[in-house]
PDB file of C-alpha atoms in Angstrom:
ATOM      1  CA  MET A   1      -0.011   6.551  -0.093  1.00 75.00           C
ATOM      2  CA  ALA A   2       2.948   8.222   1.608  1.00 88.00           C
ATOM      3  CA  GLN A   3       6.416   6.835   0.922  1.00 96.00           C
ATOM      4  CA  ARG A   4       7.284   4.199   3.521  1.00 98.00           C
ATOM      5  CA  TYR A   5      10.884   3.825   4.693  1.00 98.00           C
ATOM      6  CA  VAL A   6      11.922   0.482   6.122  1.00 98.00           C
ATOM      7  CA  ARG A   7      14.856  -1.367   7.620  1.00 98.00           C
ATOM      8  CA  VAL A   8      15.152  -4.983   6.549  1.00 98.00           C
ATOM      9  CA  LYS A   9      17.319  -8.071   6.904  1.00 98.00           C
ATOM     10  CA  THR A  10      17.830 -10.290   3.885  1.00 98.00           C
ATOM     11  CA  ILE A  11      17.689 -14.071   3.993  1.00 96.00           C
ATOM     12  CA  SER A  12      21.484 -14.000   3.696  1.00 96.00           C
ATOM     13  CA  GLY A  13      21.763 -11.834   6.830  1.00 97.00           C
ATOM     14  CA  GLN A  14      22.493  -8.375   5.388  1.00 98.00           C
ATOM     15  CA  THR A  15      20.745  -5.340   6.868  1.00 98.00           C
ATOM     16  CA  TYR A  16      19.582  -2.472   4.665  1.00 98.00           C
ATOM     17  CA  TYR A  17      17.480   0.656   4.798  1.00 98.00           C
ATOM     18  CA  GLY A  18      15.124   1.078   1.898  1.00 98.00           C
ATOM     19  CA  ARG A  19      11.907   2.383   0.377  1.00 98.00           C
ATOM     20  CA  LEU A  20       8.971   0.005   0.435  1.00 98.00           C
ATOM     21  CA  GLN A  21       6.920  -0.098  -2.766  1.00 97.00           C
ATOM     22  CA  LEU A  22       3.243  -0.992  -3.144  1.00 95.00           C
ATOM     23  CA  ASN A  23       4.171  -4.426  -4.537  1.00 96.00           C
ATOM     24  CA  ARG A  24       6.248  -5.014  -1.338  1.00 97.00           C
ATOM     25  CA  THR A  25       9.575  -4.819  -3.121  1.00 98.00           C
ATOM     26  CA  VAL A  26      12.239  -2.703  -1.391  1.00 98.00           C
ATOM     27  CA  GLU A  27      14.477  -0.211  -3.165  1.00 98.00           C
ATOM     28  CA  VAL A  28      17.689  -0.418  -1.149  1.00 98.00           C
ATOM     29  CA  LEU A  29      19.384   2.778   0.069  1.00 98.00           C
ATOM     30  CA  ASP A  30      23.134   3.140   0.622  1.00 98.00           C
ATOM     31  CA  ALA A  31      22.638   4.746   4.088  1.00 98.00           C
ATOM     32  CA  PRO A  32      19.817   5.568   6.491  1.00 98.00           C
ATOM     33  CA  PRO A  33      17.421   7.972   4.778  1.00 98.00           C
ATOM     34  CA  TRP A  34      17.913  10.676   7.444  1.00 98.00           C
ATOM     35  CA  LEU A  35      21.633  10.554   6.575  1.00 97.00           C
ATOM     36  CA  ASN A  36      20.831  11.260   2.928  1.00 96.00           C
ATOM     37  CA  GLY A  37      20.851   7.639   1.834  1.00 97.00           C
ATOM     38  CA  LYS A  38      20.555   7.313  -1.944  1.00 98.00           C
ATOM     39  CA  VAL A  39      18.685   4.699  -3.943  1.00 97.00           C
ATOM     40  CA  THR A  40      20.933   1.926  -5.273  1.00 98.00           C
ATOM     41  CA  ASP A  41      20.375  -0.557  -8.095  1.00 98.00           C
ATOM     42  CA  LEU A  42      19.514  -3.304  -5.583  1.00 98.00           C
ATOM     43  CA  ILE A  43      15.834  -4.248  -5.348  1.00 98.00           C
ATOM     44  CA  LEU A  44      14.649  -6.873  -2.869  1.00 98.00           C
ATOM     45  CA  GLN A  45      11.625  -9.037  -3.539  1.00 98.00           C
ATOM     46  CA  GLU A  46       9.176  -9.682  -0.699  1.00 97.00           C
ATOM     47  CA  SER A  47      10.514 -13.211  -0.297  1.00 97.00           C
ATOM     48  CA  ASP A  48      14.094 -11.899   0.051  1.00 97.00           C
ATOM     49  CA  TYR A  49      13.739 -10.002   3.359  1.00 98.00           C
ATOM     50  CA  ARG A  50      11.977  -9.585   6.682  1.00 98.00           C
ATOM     51  CA  LEU A  51      11.096  -6.292   8.323  1.00 98.00           C
ATOM     52  CA  LEU A  52      13.239  -5.059  11.198  1.00 98.00           C
ATOM     53  CA  PRO A  53      12.416  -2.154  13.508  1.00 98.00           C
ATOM     54  CA  PRO A  54      12.685   0.853  11.172  1.00 98.00           C
ATOM     55  CA  CYS A  55      15.661   2.401  12.986  1.00 98.00           C
ATOM     56  CA  ALA A  56      18.385   1.504  15.474  1.00 98.00           C
ATOM     57  CA  PRO A  57      18.461   4.454  17.901  1.00 98.00           C
ATOM     58  CA  SER A  58      21.141   5.355  20.406  1.00 98.00           C
ATOM     59  CA  LYS A  59      18.292   6.046  22.844  1.00 98.00           C
ATOM     60  CA  ILE A  60      14.531   6.034  23.233  1.00 98.00           C
ATOM     61  CA  VAL A  61      13.158   9.036  25.109  1.00 98.00           C
ATOM     62  CA  ALA A  62       9.575   8.482  26.218  1.00 98.00           C
ATOM     63  CA  VAL A  63       6.992  10.899  27.588  1.00 96.00           C
ATOM     64  CA  GLY A  64       4.468  10.127  30.311  1.00 91.00           C
ATOM     65  CA  LYS A  65       0.972  11.516  30.833  1.00 89.00           C
ATOM     66  CA  ASN A  66       0.889  13.575  27.637  1.00 93.00           C
ATOM     67  CA  TYR A  67      -2.878  13.182  27.162  1.00 88.00           C
ATOM     68  CA  SER A  68      -5.126  14.757  29.787  1.00 79.00           C
ATOM     69  CA  ALA A  69      -7.540  11.828  29.925  1.00 76.00           C
ATOM     70  CA  HIS A  70      -4.700   9.340  30.403  1.00 72.00           C
ATOM     71  CA  ALA A  71      -3.263  11.415  33.256  1.00 66.00           C
ATOM     72  CA  ALA A  72      -6.712  11.328  34.847  1.00 74.00           C
ATOM     73  CA  GLU A  73      -7.041   7.558  34.526  1.00 75.00           C
ATOM     74  CA  MET A  74      -3.634   7.243  36.194  1.00 71.00           C
ATOM     75  CA  GLY A  75      -4.964   9.322  39.086  1.00 71.00           C
ATOM     76  CA  SER A  76      -2.793  12.376  38.557  1.00 71.00           C
ATOM     77  CA  ASP A  77      -2.794  15.847  37.083  1.00 76.00           C
ATOM     78  CA  VAL A  78      -1.217  16.735  33.760  1.00 79.00           C
ATOM     79  CA  PRO A  79       2.475  17.576  34.364  1.00 83.00           C
ATOM     80  CA  LYS A  80       3.354  21.249  34.037  1.00 92.00           C
ATOM     81  CA  GLU A  81       6.283  20.283  31.827  1.00 95.00           C
ATOM     82  CA  PRO A  82       6.966  17.080  29.872  1.00 95.00           C
ATOM     83  CA  LEU A  83       7.549  14.045  32.078  1.00 94.00           C
ATOM     84  CA  ILE A  84      10.344  12.113  30.380  1.00 96.00           C
ATOM     85  CA  PHE A  85      12.016   8.770  30.941  1.00 97.00           C
ATOM     86  CA  LEU A  86      14.230   6.399  28.958  1.00 98.00           C
ATOM     87  CA  LYS A  87      13.605   2.972  27.501  1.00 98.00           C
ATOM     88  CA  PRO A  88      16.635   0.910  26.487  1.00 98.00           C
ATOM     89  CA  PRO A  89      17.217   0.220  22.779  1.00 98.00           C
ATOM     90  CA  SER A  90      17.359  -3.479  23.711  1.00 98.00           C
ATOM     91  CA  ALA A  91      13.580  -3.290  24.297  1.00 98.00           C
ATOM     92  CA  ILE A  92      12.867  -2.703  20.594  1.00 98.00           C
ATOM     93  CA  ILE A  93      11.181  -5.380  18.510  1.00 98.00           C
ATOM     94  CA  ALA A  94       9.680  -5.308  15.031  1.00 98.00           C
ATOM     95  CA  HIS A  95       6.159  -5.584  13.670  1.00 98.00           C
ATOM     96  CA  GLU A  96       4.724  -9.090  14.202  1.00 97.00           C
ATOM     97  CA  GLN A  97       7.372 -10.086  16.744  1.00 98.00           C
ATOM     98  CA  ALA A  98       6.471 -11.353  20.209  1.00 98.00           C
ATOM     99  CA  VAL A  99       6.273  -9.355  23.414  1.00 98.00           C
ATOM    100  CA  ILE A 100       7.504 -11.647  26.183  1.00 98.00           C
ATOM    101  CA  TYR A 101       5.445 -11.510  29.376  1.00 98.00           C
ATOM    102  CA  PRO A 102       8.019 -11.373  32.199  1.00 97.00           C
ATOM    103  CA  LYS A 103       7.641 -13.711  35.146  1.00 96.00           C
ATOM    104  CA  GLN A 104       8.285 -10.815  37.556  1.00 96.00           C
ATOM    105  CA  SER A 105       4.997  -9.140  36.623  1.00 97.00           C
ATOM    106  CA  GLN A 106       1.329  -9.944  37.139  1.00 97.00           C
ATOM    107  CA  ARG A 107       0.028  -7.069  34.996  1.00 97.00           C
ATOM    108  CA  VAL A 108       1.456  -5.979  31.659  1.00 98.00           C
ATOM    109  CA  ASP A 109      -0.323  -3.155  29.812  1.00 98.00           C
ATOM    110  CA  PHE A 110      -0.240  -1.864  26.253  1.00 97.00           C
ATOM    111  CA  GLU A 111       0.340   1.835  25.506  1.00 97.00           C
ATOM    112  CA  GLY A 112      -0.117   2.791  21.870  1.00 97.00           C
ATOM    113  CA  GLU A 113       1.919   5.842  20.877  1.00 98.00           C
ATOM    114  CA  LEU A 114       3.150   8.020  18.036  1.00 98.00           C
ATOM    115  CA  ALA A 115       6.946   7.829  17.725  1.00 98.00           C
ATOM    116  CA  LEU A 116       9.155  10.567  16.306  1.00 98.00           C
ATOM    117  CA  ILE A 117      12.379   9.823  14.417  1.00 98.00           C
ATOM    118  CA  ILE A 118      15.087  12.452  14.805  1.00 98.00           C
ATOM    119  CA  GLY A 119      16.906  13.326  11.599  1.00 98.00           C
ATOM    120  CA  ASP A 120      19.691  15.639  12.734  1.00 97.00           C
ATOM    121  CA  ARG A 121      21.973  16.167  15.720  1.00 97.00           C
ATOM    122  CA  THR A 122      19.784  18.284  18.000  1.00 98.00           C
ATOM    123  CA  LYS A 123      20.908  20.239  21.058  1.00 98.00           C
ATOM    124  CA  GLY A 124      19.273  23.315  22.582  1.00 97.00           C
ATOM    125  CA  CYS A 125      16.635  23.437  19.870  1.00 96.00           C
ATOM    126  CA  SER A 126      13.811  25.975  19.839  1.00 97.00           C
ATOM    127  CA  ILE A 127      10.186  24.986  19.313  1.00 97.00           C
ATOM    128  CA  GLU A 128      10.255  26.893  16.030  1.00 96.00           C
ATOM    129  CA  ASP A 129      13.212  24.857  14.739  1.00 97.00           C
ATOM    130  CA  ALA A 130      12.061  21.516  16.139  1.00 97.00           C
ATOM    131  CA  LYS A 131       9.854  20.528  13.202  1.00 94.00           C
ATOM    132  CA  ASP A 132      12.910  20.451  10.945  1.00 97.00           C
ATOM    133  CA  LYS A 133      14.618  18.086  13.399  1.00 98.00           C
ATOM    134  CA  ILE A 134      11.807  15.504  13.140  1.00 98.00           C
ATOM    135  CA  TRP A 135      12.659  13.384  10.113  1.00 98.00           C
ATOM    136  CA  GLY A 136       9.616  11.147  10.270  1.00 98.00           C
ATOM    137  CA  TYR A 137       6.996   9.255  12.225  1.00 98.00           C
ATOM    138  CA  THR A 138       6.270   5.660  13.127  1.00 98.00           C
ATOM    139  CA  ILE A 139       4.166   3.675  15.613  1.00 98.00           C
ATOM    140  CA  ALA A 140       5.225   2.395  19.027  1.00 98.00           C
ATOM    141  CA  ASN A 141       3.814   0.384  21.897  1.00 98.00           C
ATOM    142  CA  ASP A 142       5.267   1.459  25.245  1.00 98.00           C
ATOM    143  CA  VAL A 143       4.601  -1.887  26.930  1.00 98.00           C
ATOM    144  CA  THR A 144       4.591  -1.488  30.721  1.00 97.00           C
ATOM    145  CA  ALA A 145       4.606  -3.840  33.701  1.00 97.00           C
ATOM    146  CA  ARG A 146       2.062  -1.743  35.589  1.00 96.00           C
ATOM    147  CA  ASP A 147       2.408  -3.527  38.927  1.00 97.00           C
ATOM    148  CA  LEU A 148       6.181  -3.066  38.907  1.00 96.00           C
ATOM    149  CA  GLN A 149       5.809   0.589  37.953  1.00 95.00           C
ATOM    150  CA  LYS A 150       3.674   1.152  41.052  1.00 93.00           C
ATOM    151  CA  LYS A 151       5.894  -1.003  43.257  1.00 95.00           C
ATOM    152  CA  ASP A 152       9.205   0.583  42.254  1.00 95.00           C
ATOM    153  CA  GLY A 153       8.131   4.217  42.230  1.00 88.00           C
ATOM    154  CA  GLN A 154      10.310   4.778  39.168  1.00 90.00           C
ATOM    155  CA  TRP A 155       9.869   3.294  35.741  1.00 93.00           C
ATOM    156  CA  SER A 156      13.105   1.757  34.489  1.00 96.00           C
ATOM    157  CA  ARG A 157      12.276  -1.850  35.314  1.00 97.00           C
ATOM    158  CA  ALA A 158       8.597  -1.631  34.428  1.00 97.00           C
ATOM    159  CA  LYS A 159       9.267  -0.241  30.960  1.00 98.00           C
ATOM    160  CA  GLY A 160      12.713  -1.646  30.239  1.00 98.00           C
ATOM    161  CA  PHE A 161      12.194  -5.381  29.719  1.00 98.00           C
ATOM    162  CA  ASP A 162      13.412  -6.894  26.462  1.00 98.00           C
ATOM    163  CA  THR A 163      10.593  -6.765  23.853  1.00 98.00           C
ATOM    164  CA  PHE A 164       8.792  -3.897  25.654  1.00 98.00           C
ATOM    165  CA  CYS A 165       9.123  -1.438  22.750  1.00 98.00           C
ATOM    166  CA  PRO A 166       7.481  -2.686  19.543  1.00 98.00           C
ATOM    167  CA  LEU A 167       8.307  -0.159  16.818  1.00 98.00           C
ATOM    168  CA  GLY A 168       7.307   0.131  13.176  1.00 98.00           C
ATOM    169  CA  PRO A 169       6.473  -1.228  10.767  1.00 98.00           C
ATOM    170  CA  TRP A 170       7.917   1.684   8.747  1.00 98.00           C
ATOM    171  CA  ILE A 171       8.528   5.427   8.838  1.00 98.00           C
ATOM    172  CA  VAL A 172       6.608   8.114   6.957  1.00 98.00           C
ATOM    173  CA  ARG A 173       7.674  11.722   6.519  1.00 97.00           C
ATOM    174  CA  GLU A 174       4.340  13.464   7.171  1.00 95.00           C
ATOM    175  CA  LEU A 175       1.142  12.997   9.148  1.00 94.00           C
ATOM    176  CA  THR A 176      -2.281  13.826   7.796  1.00 91.00           C
ATOM    177  CA  SER A 177      -4.225  16.576   9.535  1.00 87.00           C
ATOM    178  CA  GLY A 178      -6.570  15.182  12.157  1.00 91.00           C
ATOM    179  CA  ALA A 179      -4.812  11.807  12.359  1.00 95.00           C
ATOM    180  CA  ARG A 180      -6.165   9.430  15.009  1.00 96.00           C
ATOM    181  CA  ILE A 181      -4.415   6.754  17.066  1.00 97.00           C
ATOM    182  CA  GLN A 182      -6.292   3.588  18.029  1.00 96.00           C
ATOM    183  CA  THR A 183      -5.341   0.372  19.834  1.00 97.00           C
ATOM    184  CA  TYR A 184      -7.094  -2.961  19.389  1.00 96.00           C
ATOM    185  CA  ILE A 185      -6.805  -6.257  21.243  1.00 95.00           C
ATOM    186  CA  ASN A 186      -7.224  -9.500  19.315  1.00 93.00           C
ATOM    187  CA  GLU A 187      -8.240  -7.607  16.160  1.00 78.00           C
ATOM    188  CA  ASP A 188     -11.520  -6.439  17.687  1.00 69.00           C
ATOM    189  CA  GLU A 189     -11.789  -3.427  15.398  1.00 64.00           C
ATOM    190  CA  ASP A 190     -15.364  -2.702  16.504  1.00 75.00           C
ATOM    191  CA  GLU A 191     -14.176  -1.756  19.988  1.00 90.00           C
ATOM    192  CA  PRO A 192     -10.803  -0.005  20.134  1.00 93.00           C
ATOM    193  CA  LYS A 193      -9.366   0.109  23.627  1.00 94.00           C
ATOM    194  CA  GLN A 194      -7.733   3.456  22.860  1.00 94.00           C
ATOM    195  CA  SER A 195      -8.909   6.114  20.433  1.00 94.00           C
ATOM    196  CA  ALA A 196      -7.732   9.735  20.345  1.00 95.00           C
ATOM    197  CA  LEU A 197      -6.633  12.452  17.997  1.00 95.00           C
ATOM    198  CA  LEU A 198      -2.903  13.092  17.943  1.00 96.00           C
ATOM    199  CA  SER A 199      -3.801  16.755  18.346  1.00 93.00           C
ATOM    200  CA  ASP A 200      -5.096  15.900  21.835  1.00 93.00           C
ATOM    201  CA  MET A 201      -1.510  15.759  23.123  1.00 95.00           C
ATOM    202  CA  VAL A 202      -0.766  18.221  25.915  1.00 94.00           C
ATOM    203  CA  PHE A 203       2.726  18.904  24.545  1.00 96.00           C
ATOM    204  CA  SER A 204       3.110  18.800  20.764  1.00 96.00           C
ATOM    205  CA  PRO A 205       5.895  16.852  19.022  1.00 97.00           C
ATOM    206  CA  GLU A 206       7.782  20.094  18.439  1.00 97.00           C
ATOM    207  CA  GLU A 207       7.512  21.078  22.089  1.00 97.00           C
ATOM    208  CA  LEU A 208       8.788  17.661  23.135  1.00 98.00           C
ATOM    209  CA  VAL A 209      11.813  17.778  20.830  1.00 98.00           C
ATOM    210  CA  ALA A 210      12.720  21.268  22.004  1.00 98.00           C
ATOM    211  CA  TYR A 211      12.314  20.357  25.677  1.00 98.00           C
ATOM    212  CA  ILE A 212      14.299  17.132  25.500  1.00 98.00           C
ATOM    213  CA  SER A 213      17.085  18.779  23.490  1.00 98.00           C
ATOM    214  CA  GLN A 214      17.659  21.206  26.367  1.00 98.00           C
ATOM    215  CA  ILE A 215      18.555  18.171  28.522  1.00 98.00           C
ATOM    216  CA  MET A 216      20.317  15.717  26.217  1.00 98.00           C
ATOM    217  CA  THR A 217      21.670  15.764  22.701  1.00 98.00           C
ATOM    218  CA  LEU A 218      19.450  13.907  20.276  1.00 98.00           C
ATOM    219  CA  LEU A 219      21.224  12.012  17.508  1.00 98.00           C
ATOM    220  CA  PRO A 220      20.037  11.016  14.030  1.00 98.00           C
ATOM    221  CA  GLY A 221      17.837   7.938  14.273  1.00 98.00           C
ATOM    222  CA  ASP A 222      16.901   8.514  17.925  1.00 98.00           C
ATOM    223  CA  VAL A 223      13.291   7.857  18.901  1.00 98.00           C
ATOM    224  CA  ILE A 224      10.872   9.928  20.984  1.00 98.00           C
ATOM    225  CA  LEU A 225       7.675   8.278  22.221  1.00 98.00           C
ATOM    226  CA  THR A 226       5.042  10.981  22.601  1.00 97.00           C
ATOM    227  CA  GLY A 227       2.741   9.452  25.226  1.00 96.00           C
ATOM    228  CA  THR A 228      -0.365   7.271  25.220  1.00 94.00           C
ATOM    229  CA  PRO A 229      -4.066   8.188  25.289  1.00 93.00           C
ATOM    230  CA  GLU A 230      -6.518   6.901  27.879  1.00 91.00           C
ATOM    231  CA  GLY A 231      -7.753   3.327  27.676  1.00 91.00           C
ATOM    232  CA  ILE A 232      -4.768   1.336  28.914  1.00 90.00           C
ATOM    233  CA  ALA A 233      -5.593  -2.218  29.938  1.00 92.00           C
ATOM    234  CA  PRO A 234      -3.799  -5.461  30.754  1.00 95.00           C
ATOM    235  CA  LEU A 235      -2.579  -7.952  28.177  1.00 96.00           C
ATOM    236  CA  GLN A 236      -2.764 -11.714  28.514  1.00 96.00           C
ATOM    237  CA  VAL A 237      -0.516 -14.406  27.093  1.00 97.00           C
ATOM    238  CA  GLY A 238      -1.971 -15.333  23.708  1.00 96.00           C
ATOM    239  CA  ASP A 239      -3.310 -11.842  22.939  1.00 96.00           C
ATOM    240  CA  SER A 240      -2.480  -9.845  19.858  1.00 97.00           C
ATOM    241  CA  VAL A 241      -2.281  -6.052  20.121  1.00 97.00           C
ATOM    242  CA  THR A 242      -2.519  -3.672  17.176  1.00 97.00           C
ATOM    243  CA  VAL A 243      -1.770   0.046  17.282  1.00 98.00           C
ATOM    244  CA  GLU A 244      -3.046   1.962  14.262  1.00 97.00           C
ATOM    245  CA  ILE A 245      -2.269   5.550  13.288  1.00 98.00           C
ATOM    246  CA  GLU A 246      -3.908   7.134  10.267  1.00 94.00           C
ATOM    247  CA  SER A 247      -1.393   7.953   7.525  1.00 93.00           C
ATOM    248  CA  ILE A 248       1.146   5.468   8.931  1.00 97.00           C
ATOM    249  CA  GLY A 249      -0.475   2.039   9.214  1.00 97.00           C
ATOM    250  CA  LYS A 250      -0.708  -0.751  11.797  1.00 97.00           C
ATOM    251  CA  LEU A 251       1.805  -2.216  14.247  1.00 98.00           C
ATOM    252  CA  THR A 252       0.814  -5.690  15.456  1.00 98.00           C
ATOM    253  CA  ASN A 253       2.530  -7.848  18.066  1.00 98.00           C
ATOM    254  CA  PHE A 254       1.729 -11.010  19.999  1.00 97.00           C
ATOM    255  CA  ILE A 255       2.049 -11.771  23.697  1.00 98.00           C
ATOM    256  CA  GLU A 256       4.005 -14.882  24.644  1.00 98.00           C
ATOM    257  CA  ALA A 257       4.963 -16.395  27.976  1.00 96.00           C
ATOM    258  CA  SER A 258       8.558 -16.256  29.127  1.00 92.00           C
ATOM    259  CA  SER A 259      10.471 -19.470  28.469  1.00 84.00           C
ATOM    260  CA  THR A 260      13.171 -18.757  31.047  1.00 62.00           C
ATOM    261  CA  GLU A 261      13.216 -20.572  34.356  1.00 50.00           C
TER     262      GLU A 261
END
């Protein structure tokens, strides 16, 4: 199994980056791993911590319609260049945390995605150099209020609600060849709602990093969401949604009603 890098909070409230072991202990690092964090003598037992989102980015850059079949189901052609937008870092939640269904929306969809973690300050990068700028990979769910997306004509509100970016549960350094992404509702693993090869992307991870870096400087720990395959569908309060990517693992979250008046 590939080494899994995590970010955790201890029961006493301290936050650490670390390496997750097969027995669920965490070897604590003295800095984020993409900033050359070194292993310390501190080891956390499973009962000593809870998983946080695996990074705390300055920004989340997301990509729309990066699978041909998804563009078709949205009623549009594949963009001639990457279609990018931003999600706020305040939208991030961890594995097994709740997505809150906002009262402003009548349709909230899942969008399972591969997420890239940037490891180095990146500006004006070439496609050839982009692979070295990607430190690792994790799983994301680009939760979207679909009715608000259509109503507004731009995507900030529809994709920017608190809890609308589940991320995790950990980061790995490499992806296996031919890796597949799948999304399940309520653990119905016999019928994935989404299923596609990561190689089906229109624009590869390296192309996305290079393109985005021509527009904005990417910083270590920043996140790029690479787009969702076809098969999007609405979520209901009480649902669980699991996004699985071979060689990474599973990201599971639960849908809860808003408690605000």
